[in-house]
Amino acid sequence: MQISILRLGHRLPRDERITTHVCLVARAFGASEAIYTGQHDNSLESSVSNLAKQWGGEFGIRYEKNYESVINNYKKEGFVIVHLTMYGIPLPEKIDKIKTNKKILVIVGGEQVPKDVYELADFNIAITSQPHSEVAALAVFLDYVTNSEPLKRSFSDKFKGKIKIEPSERGKKAISNKDQ
Ligand code: SAM
């Protein structure tokens, strides 16, 4: 499954941390890229790219001015468009249908999500019908859609990073791989 994330309306300085966390969750759960709209942010891009260099994997981040053209282009490339919103349909009612798709563009909003996003999306999906956070909504969605595979011990092997955690009952064990 190929998963891309579209984060709408990034605002500086308010969203610096939360957009970074959206990207970190996306990467950790195996998404291949994050695209963001709103304000261009070089420091966001370099911190996400540096983390990906250190911890491995092929995760990319890029800025796009126009969310409509991103959505339309991804539709043309065969992606199903899933918009996460508390106003949508509860995830368990739609997850089986969503999982029939090989390519998914997941949209998360910022403060005010434009109305047409609800129309452009193939699915408007709620992760509970209560307000919370794009980071939490994305994590739960990715957990469902990946059948929790990223939570397994073996999933981290695919990243082949310079650092790898050795899961342990106590303390912190990390192995550094100088060949990567
Ligand atoms: N007023 C915003 C709206 O129109 O939805 C809510 C802002 S919320 C802090 C930012 C983003 O978090 C939302 O756009 C949505 O992607 C995600 N989000 C928050 N609560 C959610 C929920 N219960 N289910 C799905 N996504 C949620």
PDB file of C-alpha atoms and ligand atoms in Angstrom:
ATOM      1  CA  MET A   1       0.000   0.000   0.000  1.00  0.00           C
ATOM      2  CA  GLN A   2       1.265   3.477  -0.903  1.00  0.00           C
ATOM      3  CA  ILE A   3       0.287   6.243   1.527  1.00  0.00           C
ATOM      4  CA  SER A   4       0.775  10.002   1.106  1.00  0.00           C
ATOM      5  CA  ILE A   5      -0.308  12.715   3.527  1.00  0.00           C
ATOM      6  CA  LEU A   6      -1.619  16.164   2.656  1.00  0.00           C
ATOM      7  CA  ARG A   7      -1.449  18.606   5.567  1.00  0.00           C
ATOM      8  CA  LEU A   8      -3.548  21.719   4.897  1.00  0.00           C
ATOM      9  CA  GLY A   9      -2.921  25.301   6.004  1.00  0.00           C
ATOM     10  CA  HIS A  10       0.435  25.184   7.828  1.00  0.00           C
ATOM     11  CA  ARG A  11       0.846  28.407   9.871  1.00  0.00           C
ATOM     12  CA  LEU A  12       4.059  29.882  11.219  1.00  0.00           C
ATOM     13  CA  PRO A  13       4.986  29.843  14.032  1.00  0.00           C
ATOM     14  CA  ARG A  14       1.918  28.153  15.523  1.00  0.00           C
ATOM     15  CA  ASP A  15       1.977  24.875  13.582  1.00  0.00           C
ATOM     16  CA  GLU A  16       5.727  24.250  13.595  1.00  0.00           C
ATOM     17  CA  ARG A  17       5.555  21.437  16.121  1.00  0.00           C
ATOM     18  CA  ILE A  18       2.236  19.931  15.122  1.00  0.00           C
ATOM     19  CA  THR A  19       3.073  19.699  11.404  1.00  0.00           C
ATOM     20  CA  THR A  20       6.434  18.153  12.324  1.00  0.00           C
ATOM     21  CA  HIS A  21       4.561  15.613  14.432  1.00  0.00           C
ATOM     22  CA  VAL A  22       2.136  14.881  11.566  1.00  0.00           C
ATOM     23  CA  CYS A  23       5.190  14.083   9.419  1.00  0.00           C
ATOM     24  CA  LEU A  24       6.869  11.955  12.102  1.00  0.00           C
ATOM     25  CA  VAL A  25       3.730   9.875  12.615  1.00  0.00           C
ATOM     26  CA  ALA A  26       3.269   9.503   8.848  1.00  0.00           C
ATOM     27  CA  ARG A  27       6.855   8.295   8.429  1.00  0.00           C
ATOM     28  CA  ALA A  28       6.823   5.957  11.440  1.00  0.00           C
ATOM     29  CA  PHE A  29       3.657   4.265  10.127  1.00  0.00           C
ATOM     30  CA  GLY A  30       5.168   3.726   6.682  1.00  0.00           C
ATOM     31  CA  ALA A  31       3.761   6.608   4.610  1.00  0.00           C
ATOM     32  CA  SER A  32       6.104   7.638   1.815  1.00  0.00           C
ATOM     33  CA  GLU A  33       5.651  11.424   1.843  1.00  0.00           C
ATOM     34  CA  ALA A  34       3.989  14.485   3.310  1.00  0.00           C
ATOM     35  CA  ILE A  35       2.842  17.434   1.255  1.00  0.00           C
ATOM     36  CA  TYR A  36       1.849  20.616   3.053  1.00  0.00           C
ATOM     37  CA  THR A  37       0.059  23.814   2.046  1.00  0.00           C
ATOM     38  CA  GLY A  38      -0.223  27.158   3.825  1.00  0.00           C
ATOM     39  CA  GLN A  39       3.036  28.912   4.677  1.00  0.00           C
ATOM     40  CA  HIS A  40       6.275  27.616   3.238  1.00  0.00           C
ATOM     41  CA  ASP A  41       8.606  26.484   6.043  1.00  0.00           C
ATOM     42  CA  ASN A  42      12.231  25.614   5.288  1.00  0.00           C
ATOM     43  CA  SER A  43      12.941  24.668   8.859  1.00  0.00           C
ATOM     44  CA  LEU A  44      10.078  22.137   8.907  1.00  0.00           C
ATOM     45  CA  GLU A  45      11.425  20.575   5.723  1.00  0.00           C
ATOM     46  CA  SER A  46      14.991  20.346   6.994  1.00  0.00           C
ATOM     47  CA  SER A  47      14.066  18.942  10.399  1.00  0.00           C
ATOM     48  CA  VAL A  48      11.886  16.217   8.856  1.00  0.00           C
ATOM     49  CA  SER A  49      14.515  15.414   6.179  1.00  0.00           C
ATOM     50  CA  ASN A  50      17.319  15.286   8.766  1.00  0.00           C
ATOM     51  CA  LEU A  51      15.353  12.937  10.971  1.00  0.00           C
ATOM     52  CA  ALA A  52      14.623  10.688   7.987  1.00  0.00           C
ATOM     53  CA  LYS A  53      18.350  10.640   7.078  1.00  0.00           C
ATOM     54  CA  GLN A  54      19.244   9.570  10.601  1.00  0.00           C
ATOM     55  CA  TRP A  55      16.470   7.042  11.168  1.00  0.00           C
ATOM     56  CA  GLY A  56      16.267   5.787   7.580  1.00  0.00           C
ATOM     57  CA  GLY A  57      13.538   5.157   5.057  1.00  0.00           C
ATOM     58  CA  GLU A  58      12.556   7.091   1.975  1.00  0.00           C
ATOM     59  CA  PHE A  59      10.211   9.665   3.491  1.00  0.00           C
ATOM     60  CA  GLY A  60       9.855  12.912   1.512  1.00  0.00           C
ATOM     61  CA  ILE A  61       8.352  16.284   2.393  1.00  0.00           C
ATOM     62  CA  ARG A  62       7.372  19.054   0.018  1.00  0.00           C
ATOM     63  CA  TYR A  63       5.409  22.291  -0.117  1.00  0.00           C
ATOM     64  CA  GLU A  64       2.550  22.928  -2.566  1.00  0.00           C
ATOM     65  CA  LYS A  65       0.645  26.164  -2.872  1.00  0.00           C
ATOM     66  CA  ASN A  66      -2.609  24.751  -4.167  1.00  0.00           C
ATOM     67  CA  TYR A  67      -4.336  21.867  -2.371  1.00  0.00           C
ATOM     68  CA  GLU A  68      -6.954  21.408  -5.129  1.00  0.00           C
ATOM     69  CA  SER A  69      -4.339  20.602  -7.732  1.00  0.00           C
ATOM     70  CA  VAL A  70      -2.622  18.145  -5.357  1.00  0.00           C
ATOM     71  CA  ILE A  71      -5.930  16.357  -4.751  1.00  0.00           C
ATOM     72  CA  ASN A  72      -6.869  16.305  -8.425  1.00  0.00           C
ATOM     73  CA  ASN A  73      -3.427  15.077  -9.516  1.00  0.00           C
ATOM     74  CA  TYR A  74      -3.446  12.285  -6.939  1.00  0.00           C
ATOM     75  CA  LYS A  75      -6.945  11.271  -8.026  1.00  0.00           C
ATOM     76  CA  LYS A  76      -5.684  11.024 -11.607  1.00  0.00           C
ATOM     77  CA  GLU A  77      -2.831   8.811 -10.377  1.00  0.00           C
ATOM     78  CA  GLY A  78      -5.357   6.411  -8.840  1.00  0.00           C
ATOM     79  CA  PHE A  79      -5.214   7.490  -5.193  1.00  0.00           C
ATOM     80  CA  VAL A  80      -8.335   7.314  -3.067  1.00  0.00           C
ATOM     81  CA  ILE A  81      -8.748  10.555  -1.097  1.00  0.00           C
ATOM     82  CA  VAL A  82      -9.488  10.220   2.624  1.00  0.00           C
ATOM     83  CA  HIS A  83     -10.121  13.415   4.579  1.00  0.00           C
ATOM     84  CA  LEU A  84      -9.960  13.089   8.373  1.00  0.00           C
ATOM     85  CA  THR A  85     -12.584  15.242  10.063  1.00  0.00           C
ATOM     86  CA  MET A  86     -14.656  14.930  13.211  1.00  0.00           C
ATOM     87  CA  TYR A  87     -17.731  15.634  11.046  1.00  0.00           C
ATOM     88  CA  GLY A  88     -17.196  12.524   8.913  1.00  0.00           C
ATOM     89  CA  ILE A  89     -18.360   8.921   9.088  1.00  0.00           C
ATOM     90  CA  PRO A  90     -16.873   6.801  11.902  1.00  0.00           C
ATOM     91  CA  LEU A  91     -13.805   4.911  10.654  1.00  0.00           C
ATOM     92  CA  PRO A  92     -15.001   1.364  11.507  1.00  0.00           C
ATOM     93  CA  GLU A  93     -17.960   1.822   9.117  1.00  0.00           C
ATOM     94  CA  LYS A  94     -15.669   2.525   6.132  1.00  0.00           C
ATOM     95  CA  ILE A  95     -12.318   0.913   6.837  1.00  0.00           C
ATOM     96  CA  ASP A  96     -12.967  -2.239   4.767  1.00  0.00           C
ATOM     97  CA  LYS A  97     -13.905  -0.168   1.716  1.00  0.00           C
ATOM     98  CA  ILE A  98     -10.884   2.114   2.154  1.00  0.00           C
ATOM     99  CA  LYS A  99      -8.557  -0.876   2.460  1.00  0.00           C
ATOM    100  CA  THR A 100      -9.524  -2.136  -0.994  1.00  0.00           C
ATOM    101  CA  ASN A 101      -7.381   0.703  -2.406  1.00  0.00           C
ATOM    102  CA  LYS A 102      -3.643   0.347  -3.033  1.00  0.00           C
ATOM    103  CA  LYS A 103      -2.914   4.097  -2.946  1.00  0.00           C
ATOM    104  CA  ILE A 104      -4.283   6.507  -0.340  1.00  0.00           C
ATOM    105  CA  LEU A 105      -3.930  10.265   0.037  1.00  0.00           C
ATOM    106  CA  VAL A 106      -4.828  11.156   3.642  1.00  0.00           C
ATOM    107  CA  ILE A 107      -5.797  14.787   4.248  1.00  0.00           C
ATOM    108  CA  VAL A 108      -5.531  16.433   7.659  1.00  0.00           C
ATOM    109  CA  GLY A 109      -6.591  20.002   8.284  1.00  0.00           C
ATOM    110  CA  GLY A 110      -5.452  22.977  10.233  1.00  0.00           C
ATOM    111  CA  GLU A 111      -7.729  25.574  11.815  1.00  0.00           C
ATOM    112  CA  GLN A 112     -10.298  26.068   9.054  1.00  0.00           C
ATOM    113  CA  VAL A 113     -10.740  23.391   6.415  1.00  0.00           C
ATOM    114  CA  PRO A 114     -12.168  24.790   3.141  1.00  0.00           C
ATOM    115  CA  LYS A 115     -15.625  23.433   2.271  1.00  0.00           C
ATOM    116  CA  ASP A 116     -14.578  22.004  -1.085  1.00  0.00           C
ATOM    117  CA  VAL A 117     -12.194  19.554   0.617  1.00  0.00           C
ATOM    118  CA  TYR A 118     -15.278  17.725   1.918  1.00  0.00           C
ATOM    119  CA  GLU A 119     -16.562  17.499  -1.664  1.00  0.00           C
ATOM    120  CA  LEU A 120     -13.256  16.553  -3.270  1.00  0.00           C
ATOM    121  CA  ALA A 121     -12.628  13.717  -0.790  1.00  0.00           C
ATOM    122  CA  ASP A 122     -13.850  10.201  -1.581  1.00  0.00           C
ATOM    123  CA  PHE A 123     -14.250   9.596   2.151  1.00  0.00           C
ATOM    124  CA  ASN A 124     -14.719  12.035   5.052  1.00  0.00           C
ATOM    125  CA  ILE A 125     -13.723   9.983   8.056  1.00  0.00           C
ATOM    126  CA  ALA A 126     -14.103  10.647  11.773  1.00  0.00           C
ATOM    127  CA  ILE A 127     -11.753   9.258  14.389  1.00  0.00           C
ATOM    128  CA  THR A 128     -14.415   9.725  17.059  1.00  0.00           C
ATOM    129  CA  SER A 129     -17.002  12.469  16.567  1.00  0.00           C
ATOM    130  CA  GLN A 130     -15.217  14.725  19.031  1.00  0.00           C
ATOM    131  CA  PRO A 131     -12.608  17.428  18.364  1.00  0.00           C
ATOM    132  CA  HIS A 132      -8.983  16.497  19.058  1.00  0.00           C
ATOM    133  CA  SER A 133      -5.804  16.603  17.014  1.00  0.00           C
ATOM    134  CA  GLU A 134      -4.571  15.908  13.491  1.00  0.00           C
ATOM    135  CA  VAL A 135      -1.636  13.960  14.942  1.00  0.00           C
ATOM    136  CA  ALA A 136      -3.872  11.618  16.940  1.00  0.00           C
ATOM    137  CA  ALA A 137      -6.401  11.258  14.105  1.00  0.00           C
ATOM    138  CA  LEU A 138      -3.646  10.380  11.645  1.00  0.00           C
ATOM    139  CA  ALA A 139      -2.025   7.837  13.972  1.00  0.00           C
ATOM    140  CA  VAL A 140      -5.291   5.997  14.598  1.00  0.00           C
ATOM    141  CA  PHE A 141      -6.200   6.032  10.905  1.00  0.00           C
ATOM    142  CA  LEU A 142      -2.792   4.685   9.861  1.00  0.00           C
ATOM    143  CA  ASP A 143      -2.935   2.020  12.540  1.00  0.00           C
ATOM    144  CA  TYR A 144      -6.271   0.769  11.167  1.00  0.00           C
ATOM    145  CA  VAL A 145      -5.358   0.947   7.510  1.00  0.00           C
ATOM    146  CA  THR A 146      -2.041  -0.881   8.017  1.00  0.00           C
ATOM    147  CA  ASN A 147      -3.603  -3.577  10.263  1.00  0.00           C
ATOM    148  CA  SER A 148      -1.174  -2.435  13.012  1.00  0.00           C
ATOM    149  CA  GLU A 149       1.824  -3.852  11.088  1.00  0.00           C
ATOM    150  CA  PRO A 150       4.044  -0.823  11.984  1.00  0.00           C
ATOM    151  CA  LEU A 151       3.633  -1.666  15.677  1.00  0.00           C
ATOM    152  CA  LYS A 152       5.401  -4.985  15.230  1.00  0.00           C
ATOM    153  CA  ARG A 153       9.071  -5.465  16.091  1.00  0.00           C
ATOM    154  CA  SER A 154      10.037  -6.390  12.525  1.00  0.00           C
ATOM    155  CA  PHE A 155       8.579  -3.248  10.892  1.00  0.00           C
ATOM    156  CA  SER A 156      11.555  -1.069  11.861  1.00  0.00           C
ATOM    157  CA  ASP A 157      13.911  -3.282   9.812  1.00  0.00           C
ATOM    158  CA  LYS A 158      12.634  -1.732   6.616  1.00  0.00           C
ATOM    159  CA  PHE A 159      13.969   1.728   7.547  1.00  0.00           C
ATOM    160  CA  LYS A 160      17.659   0.707   7.550  1.00  0.00           C
ATOM    161  CA  GLY A 161      18.635   3.859   9.418  1.00  0.00           C
ATOM    162  CA  LYS A 162      21.916   4.973  10.949  1.00  0.00           C
ATOM    163  CA  ILE A 163      20.264   4.294  14.306  1.00  0.00           C
ATOM    164  CA  LYS A 164      18.021   1.374  15.180  1.00  0.00           C
ATOM    165  CA  ILE A 165      16.292   0.754  18.470  1.00  0.00           C
ATOM    166  CA  GLU A 166      16.689  -2.627  20.093  1.00  0.00           C
ATOM    167  CA  PRO A 167      13.409  -3.029  21.994  1.00  0.00           C
ATOM    168  CA  SER A 168      14.060  -3.761  25.667  1.00  0.00           C
ATOM    169  CA  GLU A 169      12.081  -4.254  28.849  1.00  0.00           C
ATOM    170  CA  ARG A 170      14.085  -1.554  30.659  1.00  0.00           C
ATOM    171  CA  GLY A 171      16.317   1.333  29.687  1.00  0.00           C
ATOM    172  CA  LYS A 172      17.261   2.519  26.211  1.00  0.00           C
ATOM    173  CA  LYS A 173      19.107   0.354  23.710  1.00  0.00           C
ATOM    174  CA  ALA A 174      20.001   1.760  20.314  1.00  0.00           C
ATOM    175  CA  ILE A 175      22.376   0.341  17.728  1.00  0.00           C
ATOM    176  CA  SER A 176      24.183   2.677  15.353  1.00  0.00           C
ATOM    177  CA  ASN A 177      24.829   1.363  11.878  1.00  0.00           C
ATOM    178  CA  LYS A 178      27.766   3.191  10.308  1.00  0.00           C
ATOM    179  CA  ASP A 179      27.222   1.476   6.927  1.00  0.00           C
ATOM    180  CA  GLN A 180      23.901   3.252   6.371  1.00  0.00           C
TER     181      GLN A 180
HETATM  182  N1  SAM B   1     -12.157  23.350  13.031  1.00  0.00           N
HETATM  183  C1  SAM B   1     -11.438  22.291  12.408  1.00  0.00           C
HETATM  184  C2  SAM B   1     -12.294  21.534  11.418  1.00  0.00           C
HETATM  185  O1  SAM B   1     -12.900  22.184  10.573  1.00  0.00           O
HETATM  186  O2  SAM B   1     -12.328  20.288  11.404  1.00  0.00           O
HETATM  187  C3  SAM B   1     -10.800  21.395  13.476  1.00  0.00           C
HETATM  188  C4  SAM B   1      -9.330  21.664  13.639  1.00  0.00           C
HETATM  189  S1  SAM B   1      -8.452  20.277  14.220  1.00  0.00           S
HETATM  190  C5  SAM B   1      -7.454  20.953  15.436  1.00  0.00           C
HETATM  191  C6  SAM B   1      -7.290  19.999  12.927  1.00  0.00           C
HETATM  192  C7  SAM B   1      -7.491  18.718  12.182  1.00  0.00           C
HETATM  193  O3  SAM B   1      -7.433  17.607  13.061  1.00  0.00           O
HETATM  194  C8  SAM B   1      -8.789  18.573  11.464  1.00  0.00           C
HETATM  195  O4  SAM B   1      -8.835  19.295  10.283  1.00  0.00           O
HETATM  196  C9  SAM B   1      -8.819  17.067  11.236  1.00  0.00           C
HETATM  197  O5  SAM B   1      -8.050  16.683  10.106  1.00  0.00           O
HETATM  198  C10 SAM B   1      -8.144  16.532  12.486  1.00  0.00           C
HETATM  199  N2  SAM B   1      -9.125  16.068  13.479  1.00  0.00           N
HETATM  200  C11 SAM B   1      -9.401  16.614  14.679  1.00  0.00           C
HETATM  201  N3  SAM B   1     -10.336  15.922  15.331  1.00  0.00           N
HETATM  202  C12 SAM B   1     -10.666  14.879  14.521  1.00  0.00           C
HETATM  203  C13 SAM B   1     -11.567  13.791  14.617  1.00  0.00           C
HETATM  204  N4  SAM B   1     -12.329  13.607  15.678  1.00  0.00           N
HETATM  205  N5  SAM B   1     -11.638  12.931  13.590  1.00  0.00           N
HETATM  206  C14 SAM B   1     -10.863  13.079  12.499  1.00  0.00           C
HETATM  207  N6  SAM B   1      -9.989  14.088  12.342  1.00  0.00           N
HETATM  208  C15 SAM B   1      -9.893  14.978  13.340  1.00  0.00           C
END
